[in-house]
């Protein structure tokens, strides 16, 4: 299959080669051209660019993701579009800043797979050479024999050598979990991956007090962010709220309690929404509102199911945190991905 030259204009103009079966975002990130990106599934609209010349092919885009007006004026989603001719793309001005770690393919070896909570495992993979990434980013795991990928955030901070750790919650009848990770995956097996992806990253330039709101395995990228922040400043003020439904869904309690003792600025607040226990009961956003009169001067990172993230954002704003200080990532169910078209 041939390839096309894609001219990129914006704050970092250059020309990128993109093969006819490669999505533009993939080609850009592998070539060091940064584009905002989040879901890589065509559902968030973050990777919107303007096609100035040439032809691309992309599936139909719902108006909830990109307006009809934008689509009529030539905007496309870089994570969904493959070239059908040489092309000229305009990327939004001001998007030269962001995580610029080159996307790469990797094969890793499973070195750990252990249950950490009900229906949840920690998967550890060793890769041949360290992956450069920013705390909060994710990789895609290729599900064998399915033509599908699944996205999992690194739970370890950058700079851990060749080791990557992921927290994986079982999805009933899920092809990746019931069909592979919770079924046949074992120590010593090889796994195919590619990454890093995503813009939900720790802003290492900002040293303000930090609020972290996690739902379920949304704790993984927030663990990476918290450890990255503490490595830069061991006294950093960090308030971590981890919400789950039941006691048996809670994990890493001992890890966070130990970290709390080592870092006086760190506060760990596990919250159960369904079970009564001797800790906090309710949702993380409500706990945040109860604990703070004002969040002015704080920054927030939220990750978890969409309803939890939306409620957490409302809680932050209710306590007067400006929207620009709030970073979020929603965990949504994986759509079917056809690798033949990636
Ligand atoms: S729609 Fe392309 S990154 Fe989300």
Short mmCIF file of C-alpha atoms and ligand atoms in Angstrom, two decimals:
data_model
loop_
_atom_site.label_atom_id
_atom_site.label_comp_id
_atom_site.label_asym_id
_atom_site.label_seq_id
_atom_site.Cartn_x
_atom_site.Cartn_y
_atom_site.Cartn_z
CA UNK A 1 0.00 0.00 0.00
CA UNK A 2 1.39 3.44 -0.93
CA UNK A 3 1.89 6.50 1.17
CA UNK A 4 1.05 10.16 0.83
CA UNK A 5 2.75 13.41 1.77
CA UNK A 6 0.74 15.39 4.27
CA UNK A 7 1.79 18.99 4.66
CA UNK A 8 1.07 20.32 8.13
CA UNK A 9 0.72 24.03 8.81
CA UNK A 10 0.26 25.73 12.14
CA UNK A 11 2.79 26.56 14.81
CA UNK A 12 5.09 23.69 13.78
CA UNK A 13 4.90 23.42 9.95
CA UNK A 14 6.40 20.34 8.22
CA UNK A 15 5.58 17.47 5.90
CA UNK A 16 4.75 13.99 7.19
CA UNK A 17 4.57 10.72 5.26
CA UNK A 18 1.34 8.85 5.99
CA UNK A 19 0.59 5.45 4.50
CA UNK A 20 -2.80 4.81 2.95
CA UNK A 21 -3.84 2.54 5.84
CA UNK A 22 -2.53 4.82 8.59
CA UNK A 23 -4.56 7.35 10.50
CA UNK A 24 -3.27 10.91 10.40
CA UNK A 25 -2.92 11.20 14.17
CA UNK A 26 -0.79 8.07 14.25
CA UNK A 27 1.48 9.41 11.51
CA UNK A 28 1.77 12.83 13.14
CA UNK A 29 2.65 11.48 16.59
CA UNK A 30 5.21 9.04 15.20
CA UNK A 31 6.86 11.94 13.32
CA UNK A 32 7.01 14.18 16.36
CA UNK A 33 4.20 16.49 15.21
CA UNK A 34 2.14 17.15 18.29
CA UNK A 35 -1.64 17.30 18.03
CA UNK A 36 -4.08 17.46 20.93
CA UNK A 37 -5.54 13.97 21.37
CA UNK A 38 -7.45 12.12 24.00
CA UNK A 39 -9.73 9.18 23.16
CA UNK A 40 -8.19 8.04 19.84
CA UNK A 41 -11.66 6.56 19.21
CA UNK A 42 -13.49 9.40 17.44
CA UNK A 43 -15.61 10.24 20.46
CA UNK A 44 -14.08 13.35 22.06
CA UNK A 45 -13.34 15.71 19.15
CA UNK A 46 -9.98 16.76 20.62
CA UNK A 47 -7.97 15.92 17.48
CA UNK A 48 -10.02 18.18 15.17
CA UNK A 49 -7.94 19.65 12.30
CA UNK A 50 -8.83 21.42 9.05
CA UNK A 51 -8.29 19.76 5.67
CA UNK A 52 -7.11 22.55 3.35
CA UNK A 53 -6.31 20.38 0.33
CA UNK A 54 -6.54 16.74 -0.69
CA UNK A 55 -8.80 13.86 0.23
CA UNK A 56 -9.14 11.73 3.33
CA UNK A 57 -11.51 8.97 4.30
CA UNK A 58 -13.15 8.89 7.70
CA UNK A 59 -16.27 7.28 9.13
CA UNK A 60 -19.32 9.50 9.63
CA UNK A 61 -18.81 11.72 12.66
CA UNK A 62 -21.78 12.38 14.97
CA UNK A 63 -22.63 16.05 15.48
CA UNK A 64 -22.22 15.51 19.21
CA UNK A 65 -18.52 15.05 18.47
CA UNK A 66 -18.06 17.68 15.71
CA UNK A 67 -20.67 20.18 14.60
CA UNK A 68 -22.20 20.07 11.10
CA UNK A 69 -20.78 23.55 10.55
CA UNK A 70 -17.24 22.39 11.34
CA UNK A 71 -17.66 19.36 9.12
CA UNK A 72 -18.98 21.51 6.26
CA UNK A 73 -15.99 23.83 6.56
CA UNK A 74 -13.54 20.96 6.05
CA UNK A 75 -12.71 19.92 9.59
CA UNK A 76 -11.85 16.28 10.17
CA UNK A 77 -10.78 14.08 13.08
CA UNK A 78 -7.11 13.17 12.74
CA UNK A 79 -7.57 9.98 14.78
CA UNK A 80 -10.22 8.69 12.34
CA UNK A 81 -8.93 9.89 8.96
CA UNK A 82 -6.71 8.03 6.51
CA UNK A 83 -5.29 9.85 3.46
CA UNK A 84 -6.53 9.16 -0.05
CA UNK A 85 -4.20 11.67 -1.72
CA UNK A 86 -1.40 14.07 -0.80
CA UNK A 87 -2.96 16.57 1.56
CA UNK A 88 -2.52 19.84 3.41
CA UNK A 89 -3.72 20.00 7.00
CA UNK A 90 -4.03 22.99 9.28
CA UNK A 91 -3.61 22.24 12.95
CA UNK A 92 -4.92 24.68 15.54
CA UNK A 93 -2.49 27.45 16.43
CA UNK A 94 -1.10 27.22 19.91
CA UNK A 95 -1.10 23.45 20.02
CA UNK A 96 2.68 23.14 19.80
CA UNK A 97 2.80 22.57 23.54
CA UNK A 98 1.86 19.19 24.87
CA UNK A 99 3.44 15.82 25.47
CA UNK A 100 5.77 15.26 22.52
CA UNK A 101 6.87 11.73 23.20
CA UNK A 102 7.04 9.85 19.92
CA UNK A 103 4.42 7.19 19.45
CA UNK A 104 5.94 3.73 19.03
CA UNK A 105 5.05 0.06 18.75
CA UNK A 106 6.31 -2.21 21.50
CA UNK A 107 6.31 -5.85 22.45
CA UNK A 108 6.43 -6.49 26.20
CA UNK A 109 6.65 -9.51 28.46
CA UNK A 110 4.23 -10.03 31.32
CA UNK A 111 6.19 -10.00 34.60
CA UNK A 112 3.25 -9.62 36.98
CA UNK A 113 -0.49 -10.24 36.98
CA UNK A 114 -2.08 -10.12 40.41
CA UNK A 115 -5.55 -9.45 41.78
CA UNK A 116 -5.74 -6.15 43.65
CA UNK A 117 -9.51 -5.86 44.20
CA UNK A 118 -12.74 -7.54 43.20
CA UNK A 119 -12.55 -8.15 39.42
CA UNK A 120 -9.44 -5.97 39.17
CA UNK A 121 -5.83 -6.91 38.46
CA UNK A 122 -2.50 -5.11 38.30
CA UNK A 123 -0.65 -6.06 35.12
CA UNK A 124 3.10 -5.43 34.93
CA UNK A 125 4.90 -5.58 31.60
CA UNK A 126 8.61 -5.27 30.82
CA UNK A 127 9.54 -3.70 27.50
CA UNK A 128 12.89 -3.74 25.70
CA UNK A 129 13.72 -0.10 26.13
CA UNK A 130 12.19 2.54 28.41
CA UNK A 131 9.10 4.33 27.12
CA UNK A 132 9.17 8.09 27.29
CA UNK A 133 5.80 9.36 28.44
CA UNK A 134 4.19 11.99 30.64
CA UNK A 135 2.43 11.02 33.87
CA UNK A 136 -1.24 10.47 33.03
CA UNK A 137 -0.78 9.10 29.48
CA UNK A 138 -1.96 5.70 28.26
CA UNK A 139 -1.00 2.93 25.86
CA UNK A 140 -3.09 0.67 23.66
CA UNK A 141 -2.85 -3.08 24.24
CA UNK A 142 -3.51 -5.20 21.17
CA UNK A 143 -6.00 -7.95 22.00
CA UNK A 144 -4.68 -11.10 20.27
CA UNK A 145 -6.66 -12.55 17.37
CA UNK A 146 -9.43 -9.93 17.55
CA UNK A 147 -8.21 -6.95 15.53
CA UNK A 148 -9.02 -4.77 18.55
CA UNK A 149 -7.09 -2.62 20.99
CA UNK A 150 -7.85 -1.51 24.54
CA UNK A 151 -6.56 1.57 26.30
CA UNK A 152 -4.92 1.45 29.72
CA UNK A 153 -3.17 4.26 31.58
CA UNK A 154 0.24 3.77 33.11
CA UNK A 155 0.02 3.60 36.91
CA UNK A 156 3.76 4.03 37.34
CA UNK A 157 5.41 7.43 36.92
CA UNK A 158 7.77 8.12 34.01
CA UNK A 159 11.36 7.08 34.55
CA UNK A 160 10.71 3.57 35.89
CA UNK A 161 12.97 2.00 33.28
CA UNK A 162 11.45 -0.77 31.22
CA UNK A 163 8.54 -1.50 33.59
CA UNK A 164 4.96 -0.43 32.89
CA UNK A 165 2.06 -1.10 35.26
CA UNK A 166 -1.67 -1.02 34.52
CA UNK A 167 -4.82 -1.44 36.64
CA UNK A 168 -7.43 -3.43 34.74
CA UNK A 169 -11.05 -3.89 35.73
CA UNK A 170 -12.92 -6.84 34.33
CA UNK A 171 -15.71 -6.03 31.88
CA UNK A 172 -18.32 -8.83 31.88
CA UNK A 173 -18.06 -10.63 28.52
CA UNK A 174 -15.35 -8.15 27.50
CA UNK A 175 -13.14 -9.48 24.73
CA UNK A 176 -9.99 -8.07 26.30
CA UNK A 177 -10.73 -8.99 29.92
CA UNK A 178 -12.98 -12.08 30.04
CA UNK A 179 -11.64 -13.24 26.70
CA UNK A 180 -7.93 -12.76 27.44
CA UNK A 181 -6.50 -10.91 30.45
CA UNK A 182 -8.68 -12.63 33.10
CA UNK A 183 -8.70 -15.89 31.16
CA UNK A 184 -5.45 -16.95 29.53
CA UNK A 185 -2.87 -14.18 29.95
CA UNK A 186 -0.01 -15.34 32.18
CA UNK A 187 3.50 -14.56 33.37
CA UNK A 188 6.00 -14.70 30.49
CA UNK A 189 3.45 -14.07 27.74
CA UNK A 190 4.19 -11.46 25.09
CA UNK A 191 1.89 -8.48 24.62
CA UNK A 192 1.80 -6.01 21.74
CA UNK A 193 1.33 -2.37 22.63
CA UNK A 194 1.60 1.09 21.12
CA UNK A 195 1.80 4.46 22.76
CA UNK A 196 2.01 6.77 24.51
CA UNK A 197 -1.27 8.55 23.80
CA UNK A 198 -3.31 11.29 25.39
CA UNK A 199 -3.24 14.84 26.70
CA UNK A 200 -4.35 14.09 30.25
CA UNK A 201 -0.94 14.76 31.73
CA UNK A 202 0.69 16.18 34.80
CA UNK A 203 1.62 19.82 34.21
CA UNK A 204 5.05 19.82 35.83
CA UNK A 205 5.28 23.63 35.52
CA UNK A 206 2.50 24.16 38.04
CA UNK A 207 3.33 23.61 41.71
CA UNK A 208 -0.08 24.60 43.12
CA UNK A 209 -1.88 22.40 45.67
CA UNK A 210 -3.38 19.48 43.82
CA UNK A 211 -6.74 17.73 44.08
CA UNK A 212 -7.01 14.26 42.54
CA UNK A 213 -10.43 12.65 42.08
CA UNK A 214 -10.43 9.03 40.94
CA UNK A 215 -13.25 6.60 40.22
CA UNK A 216 -12.35 2.89 40.18
CA UNK A 217 -9.30 2.17 38.05
CA UNK A 218 -9.17 5.88 37.18
CA UNK A 219 -6.76 5.72 40.10
CA UNK A 220 -4.05 4.42 37.74
CA UNK A 221 -3.10 7.66 35.93
CA UNK A 222 -3.61 9.65 39.12
CA UNK A 223 -1.11 7.37 40.86
CA UNK A 224 1.37 8.16 38.10
CA UNK A 225 0.64 11.90 38.43
CA UNK A 226 0.89 11.90 42.25
CA UNK A 227 4.19 10.00 42.23
CA UNK A 228 5.56 12.30 39.53
CA UNK A 229 4.54 15.36 41.54
CA UNK A 230 6.04 13.97 44.77
CA UNK A 231 9.30 13.14 42.97
CA UNK A 232 9.55 16.80 41.96
CA UNK A 233 8.47 18.13 45.35
CA UNK A 234 8.20 15.67 48.26
CA UNK A 235 6.23 18.29 50.25
CA UNK A 236 3.63 18.94 47.54
CA UNK A 237 0.11 19.40 48.90
CA UNK A 238 -1.99 16.65 47.30
CA UNK A 239 -5.53 15.59 48.23
CA UNK A 240 -6.41 12.23 46.67
CA UNK A 241 -10.03 11.05 46.73
CA UNK A 242 -10.59 7.51 45.48
CA UNK A 243 -14.23 6.52 44.96
CA UNK A 244 -15.55 2.98 44.55
CA UNK A 245 -18.89 1.37 45.28
CA UNK A 246 -18.01 -1.42 47.69
CA UNK A 247 -15.23 -2.22 50.14
CA UNK A 248 -14.04 -5.09 47.95
CA UNK A 249 -13.57 -2.65 45.03
CA UNK A 250 -11.06 -0.57 46.98
CA UNK A 251 -7.39 -1.22 46.31
CA UNK A 252 -3.92 0.12 47.08
CA UNK A 253 -5.04 1.29 50.52
CA UNK A 254 -1.79 0.19 52.19
CA UNK A 255 0.26 1.81 49.42
CA UNK A 256 -1.40 5.19 49.90
CA UNK A 257 -1.35 5.03 53.71
CA UNK A 258 2.40 4.31 53.59
CA UNK A 259 2.92 7.17 51.13
CA UNK A 260 0.86 9.47 53.37
CA UNK A 261 3.21 8.77 56.28
CA UNK A 262 6.25 9.58 54.11
CA UNK A 263 4.78 12.81 52.67
CA UNK A 264 3.05 15.12 55.15
CA UNK A 265 1.44 17.12 52.31
CA UNK A 266 -0.37 14.07 50.96
CA UNK A 267 -3.91 13.30 52.11
CA UNK A 268 -5.63 10.08 51.02
CA UNK A 269 -9.43 9.83 51.22
CA UNK A 270 -11.04 6.55 50.10
CA UNK A 271 -14.82 6.88 49.63
CA UNK A 272 -17.41 4.11 49.34
CA UNK A 273 -20.70 5.07 47.68
CA UNK A 274 -22.68 1.92 48.52
CA UNK A 275 -21.27 0.33 51.67
CA UNK A 276 -21.30 1.69 55.20
CA UNK A 277 -17.90 1.47 56.84
CA UNK A 278 -15.76 3.41 59.25
CA UNK A 279 -14.38 5.65 56.46
CA UNK A 280 -15.98 8.22 54.14
CA UNK A 281 -19.34 7.33 52.64
CA UNK A 282 -20.64 8.87 49.40
CA UNK A 283 -19.29 10.25 46.15
CA UNK A 284 -15.87 11.84 45.77
CA UNK A 285 -17.28 15.14 44.50
CA UNK A 286 -19.52 15.45 47.56
CA UNK A 287 -16.60 14.65 49.87
CA UNK A 288 -14.55 17.38 48.17
CA UNK A 289 -17.31 19.96 48.66
CA UNK A 290 -17.61 18.96 52.33
CA UNK A 291 -13.87 19.30 52.91
CA UNK A 292 -13.13 22.63 51.21
CA UNK A 293 -14.68 26.07 51.44
CA UNK A 294 -12.64 27.25 48.47
CA UNK A 295 -10.43 25.60 45.87
CA UNK A 296 -9.10 28.84 44.43
CA UNK A 297 -5.40 28.40 43.75
CA UNK A 298 -5.69 24.60 43.45
CA UNK A 299 -5.38 22.45 40.36
CA UNK A 300 -7.46 19.31 39.81
CA UNK A 301 -7.01 16.08 37.88
CA UNK A 302 -10.06 13.82 37.54
CA UNK A 303 -10.27 10.37 36.01
CA UNK A 304 -12.99 7.73 36.05
CA UNK A 305 -16.45 7.02 34.66
CA UNK A 306 -18.09 10.00 32.86
CA UNK A 307 -20.76 10.63 35.53
CA UNK A 308 -18.14 10.70 38.28
CA UNK A 309 -15.90 13.06 36.30
CA UNK A 310 -18.79 15.42 35.45
CA UNK A 311 -19.90 15.53 39.10
CA UNK A 312 -16.31 16.11 40.19
CA UNK A 313 -15.89 19.02 37.78
CA UNK A 314 -19.12 20.57 39.14
CA UNK A 315 -17.80 20.13 42.67
CA UNK A 316 -14.51 21.87 41.80
CA UNK A 317 -16.36 24.77 40.17
CA UNK A 318 -18.74 25.01 43.11
CA UNK A 319 -15.70 25.60 45.25
CA UNK A 320 -14.55 28.31 42.82
CA UNK A 321 -11.80 26.48 40.99
CA UNK A 322 -11.36 28.08 37.52
CA UNK A 323 -12.10 25.75 34.61
CA UNK A 324 -8.56 26.17 33.22
CA UNK A 325 -7.20 24.51 36.38
CA UNK A 326 -9.30 21.37 35.90
CA UNK A 327 -7.95 18.45 33.82
CA UNK A 328 -10.09 15.42 33.22
CA UNK A 329 -10.17 12.04 31.52
CA UNK A 330 -13.30 9.95 31.15
CA UNK A 331 -13.11 6.19 30.95
CA UNK A 332 -15.62 5.09 28.34
CA UNK A 333 -16.36 1.61 27.00
CA UNK A 334 -14.10 0.60 24.13
CA UNK A 335 -15.65 0.68 20.67
CA UNK A 336 -14.78 -2.11 18.28
CA UNK A 337 -11.51 -1.19 16.56
CA UNK A 338 -10.55 -2.59 13.19
CA UNK A 339 -6.76 -2.81 13.23
CA UNK A 340 -6.71 -3.40 9.51
CA UNK A 341 -7.75 0.21 9.11
CA UNK A 342 -5.30 1.63 11.65
S1 LIG B 1 -11.85 12.15 18.59
FE1 LIG B 1 -9.75 11.97 18.03
S2 LIG B 1 -8.70 11.91 19.93
FE2 LIG B 1 -10.82 11.87 20.49
#
